[in-house]
Amino acid sequence: MRSVLLAVHVLRDGAPKLAADFAASLQAAGIEVRALTDEIDHLEAAGAVDLVSVAAVPGAAADCELAVVFGGDGTILRAAELCRGTGTPLLGVNLGHVGFLAEADEEDLADVARHVIAGGLTVEERLTVDVLVFHNGEIVATNWALNEASVEKASRERMLEVVVEIDGRPVSRMGCDGVVCATPTGSTAYNFSAGGPVVWPEVSALLMVPISAHALFARPMVVSPESTLAVEVVGHAASGILWCDGRRAAELPIGARVEVRRGVESVRLARVHPASFADRLVRKFELPVAGWRGSSGAARRAAGES
């Protein structure tokens, strides 16, 4: 039997009803619909029936052909944890603000259902990062991220002092609010807010961007995907904290070292209508493009979308 997992931001207005109606469309085509145990009551209250309950743990999407996410980018990042180790692709329906990771909006749901039923989806492989935390020469924590691993100061009143390193060689010591180690997918997230570059998702690279650094050299760096980024917490005054995708945290005492490298496992994003990343960038950030005089057909399409 074909199976699809739903992950829903149930506290967002209208999300349970949209998910319930979507589930009904799939079930009418003979597709089993699974839902997370802590969300299933909300979906059933919105009219969903015959849902298969699964625990909200890594690997929850096992044996599913797709995970459909109703919410914003935060909900998609949570769903990426559910798909970890399964190879199941994600398809996001944006009910948030920017929703850069999402493929569809609310008004696209009928079209999405048709494509899921027909099996007409394409899949993008997105680079991730694996993270190791060392202290006193021993590994004390491991983690991973789709968007970024960020080393940040633990207390608001104290600046974090770090040494950043690329491929085993020190690059700079600085006082800062933190350092973002991002993927191309994460270049439009925290990296973007920190002043880092936007990197097209098909570019294989890792990014390192200091946050509010008090230093003469604190420029964003884009390095090989085979490089290892490292951030060491030094000095005597302030400890830090590691955040992976803003969801999973680990304390970083003075002397801790964080190593970030390309992840062994990618995250798979399903697409209904593969589109230019430039078009997605313009649409999601509402960038002004009036006056563009490109090829006549492309210009007309852009004008119609704006």
XYZ file of C-alpha atoms in Angstrom:
306
model
C 0.000 0.000 0.000
C 1.150 3.538 -0.788
C 1.562 5.664 2.349
C 1.985 9.396 2.956
C 2.865 11.000 6.298
C 1.358 14.334 7.359
C 3.168 16.779 9.653
C 0.998 19.720 10.624
C 1.415 22.938 12.606
C -1.879 22.243 14.351
C -1.919 25.567 16.226
C -1.895 27.585 13.015
C -5.398 28.725 12.038
C -6.936 26.514 9.396
C -4.027 24.063 9.174
C -5.844 20.990 10.590
C -8.799 21.483 8.215
C -6.549 21.888 5.182
C -4.605 18.763 6.159
C -7.808 16.798 6.791
C -9.219 17.696 3.364
C -5.896 16.825 1.727
C -5.867 13.479 3.528
C -9.364 12.723 2.246
C -8.244 13.353 -1.334
C -5.385 10.879 -0.986
C -7.506 8.273 0.779
C -10.094 8.452 -2.009
C -7.295 7.360 -4.362
C -6.375 4.412 -2.128
C -3.365 6.002 -0.418
C -2.872 5.351 3.298
C -2.399 8.543 5.321
C -0.353 8.536 8.498
C -0.356 11.286 11.120
C 1.724 12.025 14.183
C 0.313 10.792 17.458
C 0.367 14.219 19.103
C -1.442 15.806 16.123
C -4.020 13.199 15.203
C -6.734 14.460 17.583
C -6.597 17.914 15.977
C -6.902 16.411 12.505
C -9.798 14.168 13.475
C -11.571 17.138 15.067
C -11.205 18.854 11.688
C -12.885 15.933 9.925
C -10.079 13.492 9.132
C -10.873 9.779 9.384
C -8.971 6.491 9.165
C -5.576 8.032 9.907
C -2.742 5.742 10.968
C -1.010 7.062 14.088
C 2.795 7.113 14.249
C 5.069 8.431 16.990
C 6.816 11.738 16.351
C 10.364 10.366 16.448
C 13.247 10.315 13.967
C 12.410 7.721 11.354
C 8.641 8.221 11.654
C 8.435 8.535 7.865
C 9.838 5.032 7.285
C 8.039 3.183 4.450
C 6.273 6.371 3.338
C 6.705 7.611 -0.217
C 6.302 11.228 0.890
C 5.913 13.479 3.941
C 3.623 16.462 3.378
C 4.143 19.338 5.765
C 1.553 22.004 6.585
C 3.172 25.036 8.213
C 6.219 27.234 7.797
C 9.931 26.525 7.508
C 10.115 25.596 11.195
C 7.568 22.823 10.668
C 9.522 21.602 7.636
C 12.718 21.475 9.702
C 10.862 19.425 12.314
C 9.617 17.084 9.597
C 13.174 16.682 8.312
C 13.952 15.049 11.652
C 11.046 12.630 11.126
C 12.456 11.671 7.712
C 16.020 11.285 8.971
C 17.412 7.924 7.918
C 14.412 6.954 5.759
C 15.094 8.572 2.384
C 11.511 9.876 2.368
C 11.197 13.228 0.565
C 9.412 16.247 2.051
C 6.856 18.476 0.383
C 6.039 21.689 2.232
C 2.744 23.583 2.042
C 3.463 27.094 3.262
C 1.103 28.437 5.914
C 3.710 30.733 7.424
C 5.376 33.954 6.299
C 8.303 33.471 3.919
C 8.244 29.678 3.768
C 11.378 29.439 1.660
C 11.604 25.645 1.937
C 7.963 25.118 1.012
C 6.912 24.018 -2.454
C 3.261 25.069 -2.455
C 0.804 27.537 -0.975
C -2.685 26.908 0.331
C -4.332 27.627 -3.024
C -2.150 24.963 -4.696
C -3.393 22.046 -2.591
C -5.693 20.489 -5.190
C -2.857 20.513 -7.721
C -0.472 19.030 -5.149
C -2.937 16.227 -4.380
C -3.252 15.385 -8.084
C 0.514 15.185 -8.495
C 0.963 13.064 -5.364
C -1.741 10.644 -6.506
C -0.228 10.444 -9.997
C 3.298 10.119 -8.616
C 4.453 13.064 -10.715
C 6.958 14.668 -8.360
C 10.618 15.502 -8.800
C 13.062 15.382 -5.901
C 15.974 17.667 -5.003
C 18.825 16.430 -2.838
C 19.851 19.098 -0.317
C 23.253 19.133 1.364
C 23.305 18.882 5.162
C 26.049 19.241 7.775
C 27.175 16.835 10.484
C 28.380 18.416 13.724
C 30.780 17.179 16.391
C 31.377 18.896 19.736
C 34.676 18.234 21.521
C 35.717 19.120 25.056
C 38.986 18.086 26.649
C 39.745 16.074 23.539
C 36.610 13.929 23.749
C 33.421 13.995 21.678
C 30.656 15.175 24.006
C 27.846 15.741 21.486
C 26.904 14.968 17.890
C 24.248 16.611 15.756
C 23.270 17.581 12.212
C 21.516 20.400 10.377
C 19.807 21.181 7.086
C 20.081 24.973 7.386
C 22.883 25.790 9.795
C 24.855 25.005 12.910
C 25.380 28.222 14.854
C 27.734 28.803 17.768
C 26.276 31.623 19.875
C 26.983 33.397 23.139
C 25.167 31.876 26.077
C 24.557 35.134 27.944
C 23.346 38.399 26.474
C 25.712 40.620 28.446
C 28.959 38.885 27.448
C 30.658 38.727 24.070
C 31.739 35.295 22.907
C 35.423 34.909 22.084
C 36.221 32.336 19.404
C 38.905 31.153 17.023
C 37.575 30.063 13.628
C 39.401 27.466 11.583
C 39.196 26.018 8.059
C 40.686 22.604 7.284
C 42.807 22.488 10.415
C 44.293 25.973 9.975
C 43.316 28.988 12.137
C 41.827 31.918 10.218
C 40.877 34.516 12.834
C 40.252 35.115 16.522
C 37.387 37.456 17.332
C 34.859 38.596 19.844
C 31.330 38.225 18.493
C 27.749 37.262 19.170
C 28.367 33.997 17.351
C 29.306 32.228 14.132
C 26.934 30.647 11.618
C 28.074 27.573 9.664
C 25.474 27.194 6.934
C 24.534 25.110 3.921
C 23.336 26.598 0.611
C 19.792 25.729 1.705
C 20.379 27.691 4.907
C 21.848 30.662 3.046
C 18.378 32.263 2.966
C 17.786 31.644 6.684
C 19.967 32.696 9.657
C 22.955 33.138 7.338
C 20.964 35.716 5.372
C 20.063 37.665 8.525
C 23.719 37.617 9.604
C 24.806 39.239 6.332
C 25.999 36.123 4.544
C 25.643 35.506 0.803
C 22.685 33.854 -0.903
C 23.929 30.630 -2.492
C 21.975 28.700 -5.102
C 20.973 25.293 -3.655
C 22.639 23.303 -6.426
C 26.010 24.820 -5.484
C 27.992 22.462 -3.266
C 29.609 24.651 -0.611
C 29.771 25.419 3.095
C 29.448 28.935 4.524
C 30.932 30.518 7.651
C 29.539 33.894 8.754
C 30.428 35.780 11.981
C 27.560 37.464 13.835
C 28.152 41.054 15.009
C 31.909 40.517 15.249
C 34.182 43.091 16.903
C 37.099 42.409 14.554
C 38.934 43.852 11.559
C 38.452 40.631 9.577
C 34.992 39.203 9.992
C 33.923 38.552 6.427
C 31.610 35.760 5.265
C 33.540 32.826 3.805
C 32.382 30.255 1.243
C 34.491 27.092 1.164
C 34.618 23.665 -0.441
C 31.949 21.161 0.619
C 34.815 18.828 1.497
C 36.280 21.339 3.968
C 35.928 21.097 7.731
C 34.830 24.236 9.577
C 35.725 24.597 13.247
C 34.868 27.100 15.959
C 36.688 27.008 19.295
C 35.353 28.827 22.355
C 38.351 30.560 23.942
C 39.035 33.302 26.488
C 38.009 33.278 30.131
C 34.714 35.117 30.332
C 31.898 33.556 28.332
C 30.644 30.116 27.403
C 28.540 29.423 24.341
C 25.733 27.332 23.001
C 25.391 25.338 19.793
C 22.096 25.473 17.896
C 21.357 23.151 14.977
C 18.556 24.493 12.772
C 17.439 26.517 15.791
C 15.908 23.344 17.232
C 18.574 21.200 18.891
C 21.031 22.690 21.367
C 24.226 21.758 23.214
C 26.143 23.741 25.817
C 29.652 24.885 24.909
C 31.900 25.533 27.909
C 35.094 27.521 27.488
C 37.525 25.263 25.643
C 34.824 23.525 23.598
C 35.408 22.931 19.909
C 32.693 22.555 17.270
C 33.535 20.844 13.972
C 31.154 21.111 11.020
C 31.491 19.091 7.824
C 29.334 17.948 4.948
C 26.629 15.575 6.134
C 26.631 11.920 5.195
C 22.874 12.032 4.604
C 21.020 14.587 2.480
C 17.484 15.918 2.913
C 15.185 15.289 -0.039
C 12.702 18.000 -1.058
C 9.851 17.079 -3.391
C 8.811 19.559 -6.080
C 5.571 19.751 -8.048
C 6.703 22.422 -10.490
C 10.509 22.752 -10.538
C 11.275 26.438 -10.986
C 14.226 28.760 -11.225
C 15.752 29.561 -7.845
C 15.952 33.193 -8.984
C 12.159 33.205 -9.446
C 11.700 31.651 -6.002
C 14.018 34.272 -4.489
C 12.071 37.124 -6.090
C 8.698 35.690 -5.069
C 9.527 34.773 -1.481
C 11.356 38.025 -0.648
C 9.100 40.168 -2.846
C 12.120 41.649 -4.593
C 11.513 44.572 -6.977
C 12.143 43.577 -10.600
C 10.069 46.186 -12.444
C 11.882 47.479 -15.509
C 13.618 44.208 -16.378
C 13.946 43.888 -20.143
C 14.937 40.269 -20.542
C 13.701 37.878 -23.203
C 10.137 38.784 -24.148
C 8.547 35.525 -22.994
C 10.375 35.426 -19.659
C 9.696 39.117 -19.096
C 5.978 38.636 -19.664
C 5.887 35.691 -17.261
C 7.745 37.670 -14.583
C 5.386 40.612 -15.040
C 2.416 38.314 -14.682
C 3.791 36.807 -11.446
C 4.669 40.136 -9.813
